[in-house]
Coordinates of C-alpha atoms and ligand atoms in Angstrom, one line a residue:
M12 CA -40.3 37.5 13.3
R13 CA -43.4 35.6 12.1
R14 CA -46.7 37.2 13.0
K15 CA -50.2 36.1 13.3
T16 CA -52.1 37.0 10.1
R17 CA -55.4 38.0 11.6
S18 CA -56.0 41.6 10.3
C19 CA -56.4 44.5 12.7
C20 CA -59.5 45.7 10.9
S21 CA -61.5 42.5 10.8
P22 CA -62.2 41.6 14.4
S23 CA -64.6 38.9 13.3
C24 CA -64.0 36.8 16.4
R25 CA -65.8 39.2 18.8
P26 CA -69.5 39.5 19.8
P27 CA -71.5 42.2 18.0
A28 CA -71.3 45.0 20.6
A29 CA -67.6 44.5 21.1
R30 CA -67.2 44.2 17.3
R31 CA -68.8 47.7 16.9
A32 CA -66.6 49.2 19.6
A33 CA -63.6 47.5 18.1
L34 CA -64.4 48.8 14.7
L35 CA -64.6 52.3 16.0
A36 CA -61.4 52.0 17.8
A37 CA -59.8 50.5 14.7
L38 CA -60.9 53.5 12.7
L39 CA -59.5 55.9 15.2
L40 CA -56.3 54.0 15.4
L41 CA -56.0 53.5 11.6
S42 CA -52.5 54.8 11.5
A43 CA -51.4 52.4 14.3
C44 CA -53.1 49.6 12.4
G45 CA -50.8 50.2 9.5
G46 CA -48.4 47.6 10.8
G47 CA -51.1 45.0 10.9
K48 CA -51.6 45.4 14.6
D49 CA -55.1 44.8 16.1
E50 CA -56.6 47.6 18.0
S51 CA -56.5 45.9 21.4
L52 CA -54.4 43.2 22.8
R53 CA -56.3 40.2 24.2
I54 CA -54.3 37.8 26.5
G55 CA -55.7 34.5 27.8
A56 CA -53.9 33.3 30.9
A57 CA -54.5 29.7 32.0
L58 CA -53.4 28.9 35.6
Y59 CA -53.0 25.4 36.9
T60 CA -54.9 26.4 40.0
Q61 CA -55.6 29.7 41.6
D62 CA -55.4 27.9 44.9
D63 CA -51.6 28.3 45.1
T64 CA -50.0 31.2 46.9
F65 CA -47.2 31.8 44.5
I66 CA -49.4 31.5 41.4
S67 CA -52.2 33.7 42.7
A68 CA -49.7 36.3 43.5
M69 CA -48.4 36.1 39.9
A70 CA -51.9 36.5 38.6
Q71 CA -52.2 39.7 40.6
D72 CA -48.9 40.9 39.3
L73 CA -50.1 40.3 35.7
E74 CA -53.3 42.3 36.4
G75 CA -51.2 45.2 37.9
L76 CA -48.8 45.1 34.9
V77 CA -51.7 45.2 32.4
R78 CA -53.1 48.3 34.1
E79 CA -49.6 49.9 34.1
A80 CA -49.0 49.1 30.4
E81 CA -52.4 50.5 29.5
S82 CA -51.9 53.8 31.2
G83 CA -48.3 54.0 30.0
T84 CA -49.0 53.4 26.3
G85 CA -52.7 54.2 25.9
E86 CA -53.1 50.8 24.3
K87 CA -56.1 48.7 25.3
I88 CA -55.2 45.3 26.9
T89 CA -57.7 42.7 28.0
L90 CA -56.4 39.9 30.3
F91 CA -58.7 36.9 30.7
I92 CA -57.6 34.6 33.6
A93 CA -58.9 31.0 33.9
D94 CA -58.5 28.7 36.9
G95 CA -57.6 25.2 35.8
K96 CA -58.5 23.8 39.3
S97 CA -55.8 21.2 38.9
S98 CA -57.6 19.5 36.0
Q99 CA -55.8 19.2 32.6
S100 CA -59.1 18.6 30.8
T101 CA -60.6 21.8 32.3
Q102 CA -57.5 23.7 31.2
M103 CA -57.8 22.3 27.6
D104 CA -61.3 23.6 27.4
Q105 CA -60.1 27.0 28.7
V106 CA -57.4 27.2 26.1
D107 CA -59.9 26.2 23.4
R108 CA -62.2 29.0 24.6
F109 CA -59.3 31.6 24.6
L110 CA -58.5 30.7 21.0
A111 CA -62.2 30.8 19.9
R112 CA -62.5 34.3 21.5
G113 CA -59.6 35.5 19.4
C114 CA -56.9 35.9 22.0
D115 CA -53.7 37.3 20.6
V116 CA -51.3 35.7 23.0
L117 CA -51.7 32.8 25.5
F118 CA -50.0 32.4 28.9
V119 CA -50.2 28.8 30.0
N120 CA -49.3 27.5 33.5
L121 CA -49.8 23.8 32.7
V122 CA -51.6 21.5 35.0
D123 CA -49.8 18.5 33.6
R124 CA -46.4 19.3 32.0
T125 CA -46.8 16.5 29.5
A126 CA -49.9 18.2 27.9
A127 CA -47.7 20.9 26.4
A128 CA -47.5 19.4 22.9
V129 CA -51.3 19.4 22.4
I130 CA -51.6 23.0 23.5
A131 CA -48.6 24.0 21.4
D132 CA -50.2 22.5 18.3
K133 CA -53.5 24.2 18.9
A134 CA -51.7 27.6 19.3
E135 CA -49.6 27.1 16.2
A136 CA -52.7 26.1 14.1
E137 CA -54.3 29.5 15.1
G138 CA -51.0 31.4 14.7
V139 CA -51.3 32.6 18.4
P140 CA -48.0 33.0 20.3
L141 CA -47.8 30.9 23.4
V142 CA -45.9 31.6 26.6
F143 CA -45.6 28.7 29.1
F144 CA -44.6 29.7 32.6
N145 CA -43.7 28.2 36.0
R146 CA -44.4 24.6 34.9
Q147 CA -41.7 23.8 32.4
P148 CA -42.5 21.6 29.4
V149 CA -39.7 19.4 28.0
A150 CA -37.5 21.1 25.4
E151 CA -38.9 19.2 22.4
D152 CA -42.4 20.7 23.1
I153 CA -41.0 24.2 23.4
Q154 CA -39.2 23.8 20.1
R155 CA -42.3 22.7 18.2
W156 CA -42.8 26.2 16.9
D157 CA -40.7 29.4 16.9
Q158 CA -43.5 31.4 18.7
I159 CA -43.5 29.2 21.8
Y160 CA -41.7 30.5 24.9
Y161 CA -41.0 29.5 28.5
V162 CA -40.7 32.1 31.3
G163 CA -39.4 30.8 34.6
A164 CA -36.6 30.4 37.0
D165 CA -33.9 27.7 37.1
A166 CA -35.1 25.1 39.6
R167 CA -31.6 23.8 40.1
E168 CA -30.4 27.3 41.2
S169 CA -33.1 27.5 43.9
G170 CA -32.1 24.1 45.3
E171 CA -28.4 25.1 45.4
L172 CA -29.2 28.4 47.1
Q173 CA -31.4 26.7 49.7
G174 CA -28.7 24.2 50.4
K175 CA -26.1 27.0 50.8
L176 CA -28.3 28.7 53.4
V177 CA -28.1 25.5 55.5
L178 CA -24.4 25.0 54.8
D179 CA -23.7 28.5 55.9
A180 CA -25.7 28.0 59.1
W181 CA -23.9 24.8 59.8
R182 CA -20.5 26.5 59.3
A183 CA -21.5 29.5 61.4
D184 CA -22.8 27.6 64.4
R185 CA -22.5 23.9 64.0
E186 CA -23.4 23.1 67.6
A187 CA -26.7 24.8 67.2
L188 CA -27.6 22.6 64.3
D189 CA -26.0 19.3 65.2
R190 CA -28.1 18.7 68.2
N191 CA -27.1 15.2 68.8
G192 CA -23.4 16.1 68.2
D193 CA -22.8 13.2 65.8
G194 CA -21.3 15.4 63.1
V195 CA -24.1 14.4 60.7
L196 CA -27.0 16.6 59.6
Q197 CA -30.3 14.7 60.1
Y198 CA -33.0 16.2 57.9
V199 CA -36.5 15.7 56.5
M200 CA -37.7 17.0 53.1
L201 CA -41.1 18.4 52.2
E202 CA -41.4 17.8 48.5
G203 CA -43.7 19.7 46.1
E204 CA -45.9 17.9 43.5
P205 CA -44.4 14.7 42.2
G206 CA -42.9 15.1 38.7
H207 CA -42.7 19.0 38.9
Q208 CA -39.3 20.2 37.8
D209 CA -39.0 22.4 41.0
S210 CA -39.7 19.4 43.3
L211 CA -37.2 17.2 41.6
L212 CA -34.4 19.6 41.3
R213 CA -34.8 21.5 44.6
T214 CA -34.9 18.1 46.4
E215 CA -31.7 17.0 44.7
Y216 CA -29.6 20.2 44.6
S217 CA -30.4 21.5 48.1
I218 CA -28.8 18.3 49.5
K219 CA -26.0 18.3 47.0
A220 CA -25.0 21.8 48.0
V221 CA -24.7 20.7 51.6
T222 CA -22.7 17.5 50.8
D223 CA -20.5 19.3 48.3
G224 CA -19.7 21.6 51.2
G225 CA -18.3 18.6 53.0
V226 CA -21.2 18.0 55.4
E227 CA -22.4 14.5 55.9
V228 CA -26.2 14.2 55.9
E229 CA -28.8 11.6 57.0
K230 CA -32.2 11.6 55.4
L231 CA -34.8 10.7 58.0
A232 CA -37.8 11.1 55.7
S233 CA -38.8 12.8 52.4
E234 CA -42.4 13.0 51.2
T235 CA -44.6 15.1 49.0
A236 CA -46.9 17.7 50.5
N237 CA -48.0 19.0 47.0
W238 CA -46.9 22.6 47.7
N239 CA -49.6 22.8 50.3
R240 CA -49.5 24.3 53.8
A241 CA -52.0 21.9 55.4
Q242 CA -50.3 18.9 53.9
G243 CA -46.9 20.2 55.0
A244 CA -48.2 20.5 58.6
A245 CA -49.6 16.9 58.5
R246 CA -46.3 15.4 57.3
T247 CA -44.4 17.4 60.0
V248 CA -46.8 16.2 62.7
Q249 CA -46.0 12.6 61.7
W250 CA -42.3 13.2 61.6
L251 CA -42.2 15.0 65.0
E252 CA -44.0 11.9 66.5
E253 CA -41.6 9.6 64.8
F254 CA -38.3 11.4 65.2
G255 CA -38.9 14.0 68.0
D256 CA -35.9 16.2 68.4
G257 CA -33.9 14.1 66.1
V258 CA -34.9 16.3 63.2
E259 CA -32.2 19.0 62.8
V260 CA -33.3 20.6 59.5
I261 CA -36.6 20.7 57.6
F262 CA -36.0 21.4 53.9
S263 CA -39.1 22.5 52.1
N264 CA -39.5 22.8 48.3
N265 CA -41.6 25.9 48.9
D266 CA -42.7 28.3 51.5
D267 CA -46.3 27.2 52.0
M268 CA -45.2 23.7 53.1
A269 CA -42.5 25.3 55.3
L270 CA -45.2 27.4 56.9
G271 CA -47.2 24.2 57.4
A272 CA -44.1 22.8 59.3
I273 CA -44.1 25.9 61.4
D274 CA -47.8 25.5 62.2
A275 CA -47.1 21.9 63.3
L276 CA -44.2 23.0 65.5
A277 CA -46.2 25.9 67.0
D278 CA -48.8 23.3 68.0
T279 CA -46.4 21.2 70.0
P280 CA -44.4 23.5 72.3
R281 CA -40.7 22.6 72.5
D282 CA -37.5 24.2 73.6
R283 CA -35.7 24.2 70.2
W284 CA -37.0 24.1 66.7
P285 CA -35.2 22.5 63.8
L286 CA -33.9 24.9 61.2
I287 CA -36.5 25.4 58.5
V288 CA -35.9 26.6 54.9
G289 CA -38.3 27.3 52.1
V290 CA -38.4 28.7 48.6
D291 CA -40.5 31.6 47.0
A292 CA -40.3 34.5 49.6
T293 CA -44.1 34.9 49.7
A294 CA -45.4 37.6 52.0
P295 CA -46.3 35.3 54.9
A296 CA -42.9 33.5 54.5
L297 CA -41.1 36.9 54.9
E298 CA -43.1 37.5 58.0
A299 CA -42.0 34.1 59.3
V300 CA -38.4 35.1 58.6
A301 CA -38.9 38.3 60.5
A302 CA -40.4 36.4 63.4
G303 CA -37.4 34.1 63.5
Q304 CA -39.5 31.0 62.7
L305 CA -38.3 30.4 59.1
Y306 CA -34.5 30.5 58.9
G307 CA -34.4 31.5 55.3
T308 CA -36.0 31.2 51.9
V309 CA -35.1 31.7 48.2
H310 CA -36.8 34.5 46.4
N311 CA -38.7 33.2 43.3
D312 CA -39.2 36.4 41.2
G313 CA -42.9 36.0 40.2
R314 CA -43.2 39.7 39.5
G315 CA -40.1 39.6 37.2
Q316 CA -41.6 36.5 35.5
A317 CA -45.0 38.3 35.0
Q318 CA -43.1 41.4 33.7
A319 CA -41.2 39.3 31.1
M320 CA -44.4 37.6 30.0
M321 CA -46.1 41.0 29.5
D322 CA -43.0 42.3 27.6
L323 CA -43.1 39.3 25.3
A324 CA -46.8 39.6 24.7
L325 CA -46.7 43.3 23.8
A326 CA -43.7 42.9 21.6
L327 CA -45.1 39.9 19.7
W328 CA -48.4 41.7 19.2
R329 CA -46.7 44.8 18.0
G330 CA -44.4 42.8 15.8
E331 CA -41.3 44.1 17.5
D332 CA -38.3 42.2 18.9
P333 CA -39.0 41.4 22.5
A334 CA -36.9 43.5 24.9
V335 CA -36.2 40.4 27.0
D336 CA -33.1 38.3 27.3
L337 CA -34.2 35.3 25.2
K338 CA -32.0 32.2 25.6
E339 CA -32.0 29.7 22.7
G340 CA -34.8 31.7 21.1
H341 CA -37.4 30.4 23.5
Y342 CA -36.4 30.9 27.2
V343 CA -36.5 33.8 29.7
W344 CA -34.8 32.9 33.0
L345 CA -35.3 35.1 36.1
P346 CA -32.6 34.7 38.8
Y347 CA -33.3 33.4 42.3
R348 CA -32.0 35.2 45.4
P349 CA -31.4 33.8 48.9
V350 CA -33.2 35.6 51.8
T351 CA -32.4 35.5 55.6
L352 CA -33.0 37.9 58.4
E353 CA -29.8 39.7 57.2
N354 CA -31.1 40.9 53.9
L355 CA -34.8 40.7 54.6
D356 CA -35.3 44.5 54.3
E357 CA -34.5 44.3 50.5
F358 CA -37.5 42.1 50.0
L359 CA -39.9 43.8 52.3
E360 CA -39.5 46.9 50.3
D361 CA -40.4 45.1 47.1
Ligands
GAL412 C1 -43.1 26.7 42.2 C2 -43.4 27.4 43.5 C3 -44.4 26.7 44.3 C4 -45.7 26.4 43.4 C5 -45.3 25.8 42.1 C6 -46.5 25.7 41.2 O1 -42.2 27.5 41.4 O2 -42.2 27.5 44.2 O3 -44.8 27.4 45.5 O4 -46.3 27.7 43.2 O5 -44.3 26.6 41.5 O6 -46.2 25.2 40.0
CA413 CA1 -26.7 15.4 63.9

């Protein structure tokens, strides 16, 4: 495995005080340095925005895992987290700063998936391994260099599992779902950000799972709410005005938008609610499942993704083979799992 060439005993990229401390640590750890390993691992994590429930939970998971790894191995790990605030140019500056600070590994949650190539080239020029996560670049960008990775979950799988939840509900109690009794499932779709792999594939494959199961569907409306709870509520308010009780199912590309739909329904008291399904299994979504407001969701394993990223970072830094299941030399995929009231306990214990 190719390694970054910066020597462990020349931490020239640090400010003077840190440099002195680093030098001392390097002397103390001289034997550990024998393999060319720096005395402390510095990770720069760039988030597309911290104002996203799933991503901010992942950032907390990363922080927790860093503390665990430090106490488990005695190695010093510094994690820098930068909030891109949904601006790709802000994120570019943050990546530049991480590289200038001498970070050993970068974790990048792209604002704009098409910016991957520029970041990949910067990382390669500095010899710094790069782990993209959650927002998947196209394959050509991942293949630009052998030290570029993607950690995520298969968006298509989440769509299929979400669709199966609805299909099972239809099969179990068709009358409850098919309110107008026409044998067709009338639905609305809350979409995530336009162009995001998870929006496109969840929208497509959730419906495909239902129609593949032999159920005819009718799309009443499908619009983006950008993963956002307030926008999810606003769209739902419009649809309830337009279609009233004609909406039988609300598919949502993530839990936050589904919770927005629940907010909208709670504001307009009615006898029966449409069936609502989300993706992520965030803590508030699990509460909504427990309360019977959200029929089901699909667990997006953010903690598992954070763990795989840390495993990769540590192994690359130590010059070891990563103990993760690498597909095609670049990809780590974490499985999705469906959640309903029936198996909710497994997730509450997590
Ligand atoms: C998805 C997740 C969304 C949102 C998005 C951000 O995987 O389901 O809730 O966090 O990533 O890229
Ligand atoms: Ca119907």
